[in-house]
mmCIF file of C-alpha atoms in Angstrom:
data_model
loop_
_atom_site.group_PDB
_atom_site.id
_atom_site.type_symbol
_atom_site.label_atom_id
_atom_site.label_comp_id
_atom_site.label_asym_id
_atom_site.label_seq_id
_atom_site.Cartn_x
_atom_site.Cartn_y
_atom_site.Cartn_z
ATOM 1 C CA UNK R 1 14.806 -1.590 42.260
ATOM 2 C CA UNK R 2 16.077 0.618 40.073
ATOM 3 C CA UNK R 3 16.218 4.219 40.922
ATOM 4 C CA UNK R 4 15.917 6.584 37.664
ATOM 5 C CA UNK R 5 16.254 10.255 38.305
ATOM 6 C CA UNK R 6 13.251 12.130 37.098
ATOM 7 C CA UNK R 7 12.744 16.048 35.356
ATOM 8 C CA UNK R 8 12.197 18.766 38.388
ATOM 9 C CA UNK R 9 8.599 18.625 37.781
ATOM 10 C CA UNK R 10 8.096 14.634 38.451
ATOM 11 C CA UNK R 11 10.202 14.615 41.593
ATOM 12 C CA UNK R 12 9.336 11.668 43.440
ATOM 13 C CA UNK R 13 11.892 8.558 42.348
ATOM 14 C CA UNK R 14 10.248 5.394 40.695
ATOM 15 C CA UNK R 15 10.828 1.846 40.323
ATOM 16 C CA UNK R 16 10.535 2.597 36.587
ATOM 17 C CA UNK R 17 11.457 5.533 34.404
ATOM 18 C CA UNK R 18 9.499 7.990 33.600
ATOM 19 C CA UNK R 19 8.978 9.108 29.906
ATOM 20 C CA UNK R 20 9.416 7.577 26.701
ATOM 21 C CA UNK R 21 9.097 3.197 26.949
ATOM 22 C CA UNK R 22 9.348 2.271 23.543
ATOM 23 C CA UNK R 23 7.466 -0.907 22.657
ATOM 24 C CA UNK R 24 9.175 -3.166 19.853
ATOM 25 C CA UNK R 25 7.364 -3.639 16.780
ATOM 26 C CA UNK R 26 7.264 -7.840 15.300
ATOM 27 C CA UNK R 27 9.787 -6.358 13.448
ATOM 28 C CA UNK R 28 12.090 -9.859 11.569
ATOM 29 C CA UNK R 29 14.906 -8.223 10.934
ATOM 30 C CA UNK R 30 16.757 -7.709 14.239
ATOM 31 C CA UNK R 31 19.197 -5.326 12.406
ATOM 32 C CA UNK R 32 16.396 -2.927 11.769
ATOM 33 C CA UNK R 33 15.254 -3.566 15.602
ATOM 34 C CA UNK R 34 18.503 -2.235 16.785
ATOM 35 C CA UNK R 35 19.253 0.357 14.310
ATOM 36 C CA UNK R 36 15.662 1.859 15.387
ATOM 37 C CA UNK R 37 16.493 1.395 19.191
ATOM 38 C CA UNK R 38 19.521 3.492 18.901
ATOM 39 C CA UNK R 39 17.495 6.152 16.753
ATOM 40 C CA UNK R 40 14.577 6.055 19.541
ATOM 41 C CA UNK R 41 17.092 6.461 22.314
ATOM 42 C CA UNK R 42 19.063 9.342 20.378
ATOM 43 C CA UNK R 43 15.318 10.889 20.794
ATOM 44 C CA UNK R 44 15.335 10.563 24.714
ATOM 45 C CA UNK R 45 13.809 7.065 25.195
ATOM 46 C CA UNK R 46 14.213 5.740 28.512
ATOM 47 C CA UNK R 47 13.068 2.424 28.326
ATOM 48 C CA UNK R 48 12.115 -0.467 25.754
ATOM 49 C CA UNK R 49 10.178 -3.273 26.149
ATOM 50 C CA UNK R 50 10.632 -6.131 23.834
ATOM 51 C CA UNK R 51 7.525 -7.841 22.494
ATOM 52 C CA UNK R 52 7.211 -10.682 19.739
ATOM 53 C CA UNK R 53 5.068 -12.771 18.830
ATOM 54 C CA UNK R 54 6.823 -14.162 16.954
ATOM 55 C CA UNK R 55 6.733 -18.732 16.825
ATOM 56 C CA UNK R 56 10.274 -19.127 16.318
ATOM 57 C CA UNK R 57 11.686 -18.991 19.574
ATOM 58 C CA UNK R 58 14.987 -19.307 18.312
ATOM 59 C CA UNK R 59 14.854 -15.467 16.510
ATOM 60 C CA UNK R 60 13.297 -14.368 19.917
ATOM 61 C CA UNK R 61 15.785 -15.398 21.826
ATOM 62 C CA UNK R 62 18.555 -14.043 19.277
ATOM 63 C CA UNK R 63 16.352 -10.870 18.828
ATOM 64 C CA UNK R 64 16.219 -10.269 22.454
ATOM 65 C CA UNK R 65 20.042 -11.066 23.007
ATOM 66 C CA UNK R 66 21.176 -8.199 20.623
ATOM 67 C CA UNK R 67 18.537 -5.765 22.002
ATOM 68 C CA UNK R 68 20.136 -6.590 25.688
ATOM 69 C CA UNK R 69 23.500 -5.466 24.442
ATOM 70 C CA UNK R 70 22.505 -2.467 23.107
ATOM 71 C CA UNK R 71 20.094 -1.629 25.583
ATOM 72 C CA UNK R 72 23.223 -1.808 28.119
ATOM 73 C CA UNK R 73 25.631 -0.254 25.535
ATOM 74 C CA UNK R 74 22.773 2.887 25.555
ATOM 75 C CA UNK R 75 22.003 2.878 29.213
ATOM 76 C CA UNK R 76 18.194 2.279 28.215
ATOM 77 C CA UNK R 77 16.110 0.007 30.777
ATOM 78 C CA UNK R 78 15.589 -3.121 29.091
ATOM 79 C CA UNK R 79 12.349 -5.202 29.498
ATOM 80 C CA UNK R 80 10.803 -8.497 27.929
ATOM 81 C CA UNK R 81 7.107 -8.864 26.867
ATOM 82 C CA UNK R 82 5.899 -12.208 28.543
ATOM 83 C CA UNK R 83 8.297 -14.513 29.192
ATOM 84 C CA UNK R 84 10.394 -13.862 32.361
ATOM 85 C CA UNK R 85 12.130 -17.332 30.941
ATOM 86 C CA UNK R 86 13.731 -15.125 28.001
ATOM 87 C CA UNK R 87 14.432 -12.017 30.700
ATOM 88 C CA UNK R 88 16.261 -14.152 32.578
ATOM 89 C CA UNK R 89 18.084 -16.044 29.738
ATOM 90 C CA UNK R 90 19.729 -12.096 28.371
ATOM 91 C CA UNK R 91 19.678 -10.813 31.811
ATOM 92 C CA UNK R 92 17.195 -8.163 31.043
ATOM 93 C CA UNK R 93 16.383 -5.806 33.733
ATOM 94 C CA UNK R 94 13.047 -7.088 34.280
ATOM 95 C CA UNK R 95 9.296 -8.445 32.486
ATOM 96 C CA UNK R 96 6.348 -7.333 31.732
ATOM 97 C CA UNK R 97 3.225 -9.600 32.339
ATOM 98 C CA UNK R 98 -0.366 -9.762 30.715
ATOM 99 C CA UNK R 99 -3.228 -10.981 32.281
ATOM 100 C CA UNK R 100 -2.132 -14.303 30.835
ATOM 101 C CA UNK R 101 1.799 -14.682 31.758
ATOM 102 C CA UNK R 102 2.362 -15.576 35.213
ATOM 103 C CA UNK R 103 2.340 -13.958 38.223
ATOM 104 C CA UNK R 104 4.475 -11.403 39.636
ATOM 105 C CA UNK R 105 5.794 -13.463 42.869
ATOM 106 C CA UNK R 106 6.686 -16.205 40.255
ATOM 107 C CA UNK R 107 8.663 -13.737 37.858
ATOM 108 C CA UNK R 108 10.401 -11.771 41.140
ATOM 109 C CA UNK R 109 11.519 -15.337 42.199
ATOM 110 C CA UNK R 110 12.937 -16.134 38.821
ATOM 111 C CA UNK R 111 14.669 -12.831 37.814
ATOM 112 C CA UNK R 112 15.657 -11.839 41.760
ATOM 113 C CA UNK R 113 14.490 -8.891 44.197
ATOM 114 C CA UNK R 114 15.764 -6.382 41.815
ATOM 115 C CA UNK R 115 13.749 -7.051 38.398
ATOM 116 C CA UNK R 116 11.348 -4.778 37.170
ATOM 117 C CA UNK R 117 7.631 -6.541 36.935
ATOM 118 C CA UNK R 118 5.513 -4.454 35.194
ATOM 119 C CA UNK R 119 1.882 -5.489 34.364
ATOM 120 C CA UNK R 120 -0.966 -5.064 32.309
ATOM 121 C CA UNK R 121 -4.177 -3.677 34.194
ATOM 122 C CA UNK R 122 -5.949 -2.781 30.987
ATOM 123 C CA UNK R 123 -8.998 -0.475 32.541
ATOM 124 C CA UNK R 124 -9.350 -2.238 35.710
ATOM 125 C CA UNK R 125 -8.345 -0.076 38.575
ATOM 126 C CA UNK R 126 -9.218 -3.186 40.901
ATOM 127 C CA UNK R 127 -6.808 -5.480 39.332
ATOM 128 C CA UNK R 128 -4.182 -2.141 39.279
ATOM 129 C CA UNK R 129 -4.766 -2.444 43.204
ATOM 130 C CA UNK R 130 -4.492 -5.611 43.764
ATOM 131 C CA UNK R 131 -1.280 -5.940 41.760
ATOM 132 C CA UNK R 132 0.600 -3.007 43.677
ATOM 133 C CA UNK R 133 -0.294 -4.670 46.734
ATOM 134 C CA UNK R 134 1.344 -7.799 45.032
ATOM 135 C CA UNK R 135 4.202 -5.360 44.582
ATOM 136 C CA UNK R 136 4.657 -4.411 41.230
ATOM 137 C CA UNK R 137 6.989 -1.818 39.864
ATOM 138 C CA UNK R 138 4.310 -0.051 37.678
ATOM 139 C CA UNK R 139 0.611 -0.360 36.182
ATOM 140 C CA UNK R 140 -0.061 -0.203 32.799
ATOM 141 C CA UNK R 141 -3.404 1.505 31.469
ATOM 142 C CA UNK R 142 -5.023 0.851 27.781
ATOM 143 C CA UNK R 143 -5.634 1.390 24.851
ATOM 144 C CA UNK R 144 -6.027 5.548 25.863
ATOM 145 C CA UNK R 145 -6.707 5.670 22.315
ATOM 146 C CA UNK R 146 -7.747 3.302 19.475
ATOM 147 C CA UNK R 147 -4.944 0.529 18.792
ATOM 148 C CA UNK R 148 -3.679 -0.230 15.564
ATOM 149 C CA UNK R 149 -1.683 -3.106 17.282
ATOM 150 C CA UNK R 150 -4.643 -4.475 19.687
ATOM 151 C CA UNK R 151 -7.853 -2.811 17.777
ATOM 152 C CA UNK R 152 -10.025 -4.949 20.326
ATOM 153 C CA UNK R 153 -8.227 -3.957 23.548
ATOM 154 C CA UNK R 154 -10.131 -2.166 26.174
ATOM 155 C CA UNK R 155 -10.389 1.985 26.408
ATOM 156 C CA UNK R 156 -8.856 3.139 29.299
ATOM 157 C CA UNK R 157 -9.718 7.039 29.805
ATOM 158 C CA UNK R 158 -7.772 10.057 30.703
ATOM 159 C CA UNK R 159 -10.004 10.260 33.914
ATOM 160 C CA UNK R 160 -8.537 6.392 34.522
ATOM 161 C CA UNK R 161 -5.959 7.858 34.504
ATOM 162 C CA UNK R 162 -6.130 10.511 37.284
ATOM 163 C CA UNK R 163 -7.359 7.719 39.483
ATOM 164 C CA UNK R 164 -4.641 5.285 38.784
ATOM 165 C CA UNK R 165 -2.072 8.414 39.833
ATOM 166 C CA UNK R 166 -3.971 8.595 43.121
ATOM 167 C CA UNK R 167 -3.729 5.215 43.497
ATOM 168 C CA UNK R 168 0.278 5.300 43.540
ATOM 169 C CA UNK R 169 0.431 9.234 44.687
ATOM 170 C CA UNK R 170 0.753 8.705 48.475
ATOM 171 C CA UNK R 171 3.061 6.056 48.183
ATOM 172 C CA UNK R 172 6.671 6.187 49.332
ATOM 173 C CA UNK R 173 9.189 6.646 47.162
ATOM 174 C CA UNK R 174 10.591 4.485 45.290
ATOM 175 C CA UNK R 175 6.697 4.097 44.491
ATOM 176 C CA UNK R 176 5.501 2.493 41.011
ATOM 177 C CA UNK R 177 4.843 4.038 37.861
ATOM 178 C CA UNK R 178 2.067 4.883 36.302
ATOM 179 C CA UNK R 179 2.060 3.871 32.326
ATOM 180 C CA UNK R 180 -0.238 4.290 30.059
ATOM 181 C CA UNK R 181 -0.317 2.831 26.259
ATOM 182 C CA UNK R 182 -2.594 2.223 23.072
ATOM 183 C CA UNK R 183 -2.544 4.598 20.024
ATOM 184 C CA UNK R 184 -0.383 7.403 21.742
ATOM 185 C CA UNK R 185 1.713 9.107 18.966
ATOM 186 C CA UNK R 186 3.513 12.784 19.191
ATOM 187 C CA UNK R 187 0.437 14.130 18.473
ATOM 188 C CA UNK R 188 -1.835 13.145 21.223
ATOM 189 C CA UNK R 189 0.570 12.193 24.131
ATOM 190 C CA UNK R 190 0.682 15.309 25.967
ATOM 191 C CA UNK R 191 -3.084 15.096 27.177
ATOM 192 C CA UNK R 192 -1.897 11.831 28.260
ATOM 193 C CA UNK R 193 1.072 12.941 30.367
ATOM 194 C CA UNK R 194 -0.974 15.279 31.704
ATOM 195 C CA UNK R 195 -3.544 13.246 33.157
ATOM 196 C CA UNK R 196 -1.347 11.310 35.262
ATOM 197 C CA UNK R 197 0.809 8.924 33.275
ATOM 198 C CA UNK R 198 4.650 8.963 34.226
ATOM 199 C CA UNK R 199 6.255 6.937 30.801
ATOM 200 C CA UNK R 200 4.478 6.855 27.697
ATOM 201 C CA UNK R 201 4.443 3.112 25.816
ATOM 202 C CA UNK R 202 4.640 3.367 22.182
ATOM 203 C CA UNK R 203 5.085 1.021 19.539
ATOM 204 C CA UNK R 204 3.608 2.570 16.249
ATOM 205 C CA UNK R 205 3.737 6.035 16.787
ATOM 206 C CA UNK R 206 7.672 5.659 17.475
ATOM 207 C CA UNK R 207 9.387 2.620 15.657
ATOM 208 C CA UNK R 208 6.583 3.488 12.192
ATOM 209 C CA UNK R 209 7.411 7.341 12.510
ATOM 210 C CA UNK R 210 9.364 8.763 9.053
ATOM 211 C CA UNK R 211 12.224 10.077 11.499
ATOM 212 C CA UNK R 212 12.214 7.996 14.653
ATOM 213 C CA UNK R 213 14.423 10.026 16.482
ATOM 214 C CA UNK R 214 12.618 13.438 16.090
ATOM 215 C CA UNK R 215 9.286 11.160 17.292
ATOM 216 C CA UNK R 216 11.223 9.943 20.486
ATOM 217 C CA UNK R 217 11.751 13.936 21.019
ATOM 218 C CA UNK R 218 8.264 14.975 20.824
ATOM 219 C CA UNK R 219 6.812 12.688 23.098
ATOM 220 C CA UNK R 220 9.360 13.052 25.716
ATOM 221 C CA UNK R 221 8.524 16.667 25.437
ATOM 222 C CA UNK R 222 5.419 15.924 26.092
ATOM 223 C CA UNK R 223 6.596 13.634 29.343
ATOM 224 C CA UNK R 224 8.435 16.513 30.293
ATOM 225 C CA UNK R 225 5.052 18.792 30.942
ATOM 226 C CA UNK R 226 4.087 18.852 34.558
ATOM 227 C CA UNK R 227 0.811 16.640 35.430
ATOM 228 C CA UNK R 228 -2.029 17.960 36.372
ATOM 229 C CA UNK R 229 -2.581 19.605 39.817
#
């Protein structure tokens, strides 16, 4: 796994970063993709996750090749949305999986011992425990607030929250993360930090933000804060 070092205040070490995870928008142009991945990580992004749903596989493939390079060129963690298939083809660092996509022993066997598998767990704390137990690298909580992207996903609270850092809080380290995602913008993400959520996923209230860089700032300000006692 991939040890990150954290801020004083988040000591224990993780399988995943802690703080900003940006979350690509469908974003076409893979030139404007990059050129906001380099803005985002000037801001103090950690991580990046790169989601399309786009049907050309072709520009997926090409889109996720260029983000790989620059990922590595910016020392950012470097995830794909979905298809381990794709991870594996760019060498990404690792996949993230929806109810839907496989499961995690499958992806682990494809990408080898040391990918990152994050997964979905929505606002199920019983699927978040039965997927650590499966040995995933962290659980992902949402929407915290109302999604522009997925207006119809499920509310995950702040006190879901709480209990999913519980879940993870007497774990050894390297334990998994906790991350939480839906609607979270500079704005509003500090309440979410605070309840319990180690990296922050954001696609619209990043990559859609007039200066992208100063919005990477803010919200790993915010990831900065020390969780509640």
């Amino acid at each position: 796994m991939i040890q990150t070092p954290l801020p004083s205040d988040r000591p224990t070490p993780l399988r995943f970063p802690a703080g900003v995870y940006g979350v690509t928008p469908g974003w076409e142009d893979t030139g404007r993709l990059v050129a906001a991945v380099r803005a985002a990580a000037a801001g103090g992004m950690r991580s990046l996750q790169y989601r399309s749903k786009h049907p050309d596989r072709a520009l997926r493939m090409a889109q996720a090749q260029a983000l790989r390079a620059v990922c590595t060129e910016l020392d950012v963690v470097y995830l794909v949305n979905d298809e381990w298939a794709i991870a594996l083809a760019v060498g990404a660092d690792g996949v993230h999986l929806g109810r839907d996509d496989g499961d995690i022993e499958a992806a682990r066997t494809a990408l080898g011992p040391d990918a990152i598998v994050g997964v979905s767990c929505y606002d199920d704390l019983d699927r978040a425990r039965a997927l650590l137990v499966a040995g995933a690298d962290y659980i992902a909580f949402g929407a915290v607030y109302p999604s522009t992207v997925k207006p119809g996903a499920p509310r995950a609270t702040l006190d879901l929250l709480r209990q999913a850092r519980d879940l993870v809080a007497h774990l050894p380290a390297l334990r998994p993360a906790v991350v939480a995602i839906g609607g979270i913008t500079p704005d509003n993400a500090a309440p979410v930090a605070a309840a319990g959520a180690d990296a922050l996923a954001v696609i619209t209230g990043l990559f859609d933000a007039p200066d992208i860089t100063a919005a990477a700032r803010r919200l790993a300000a915010a990831c900065a804060q020390p969780p509640e006692s």
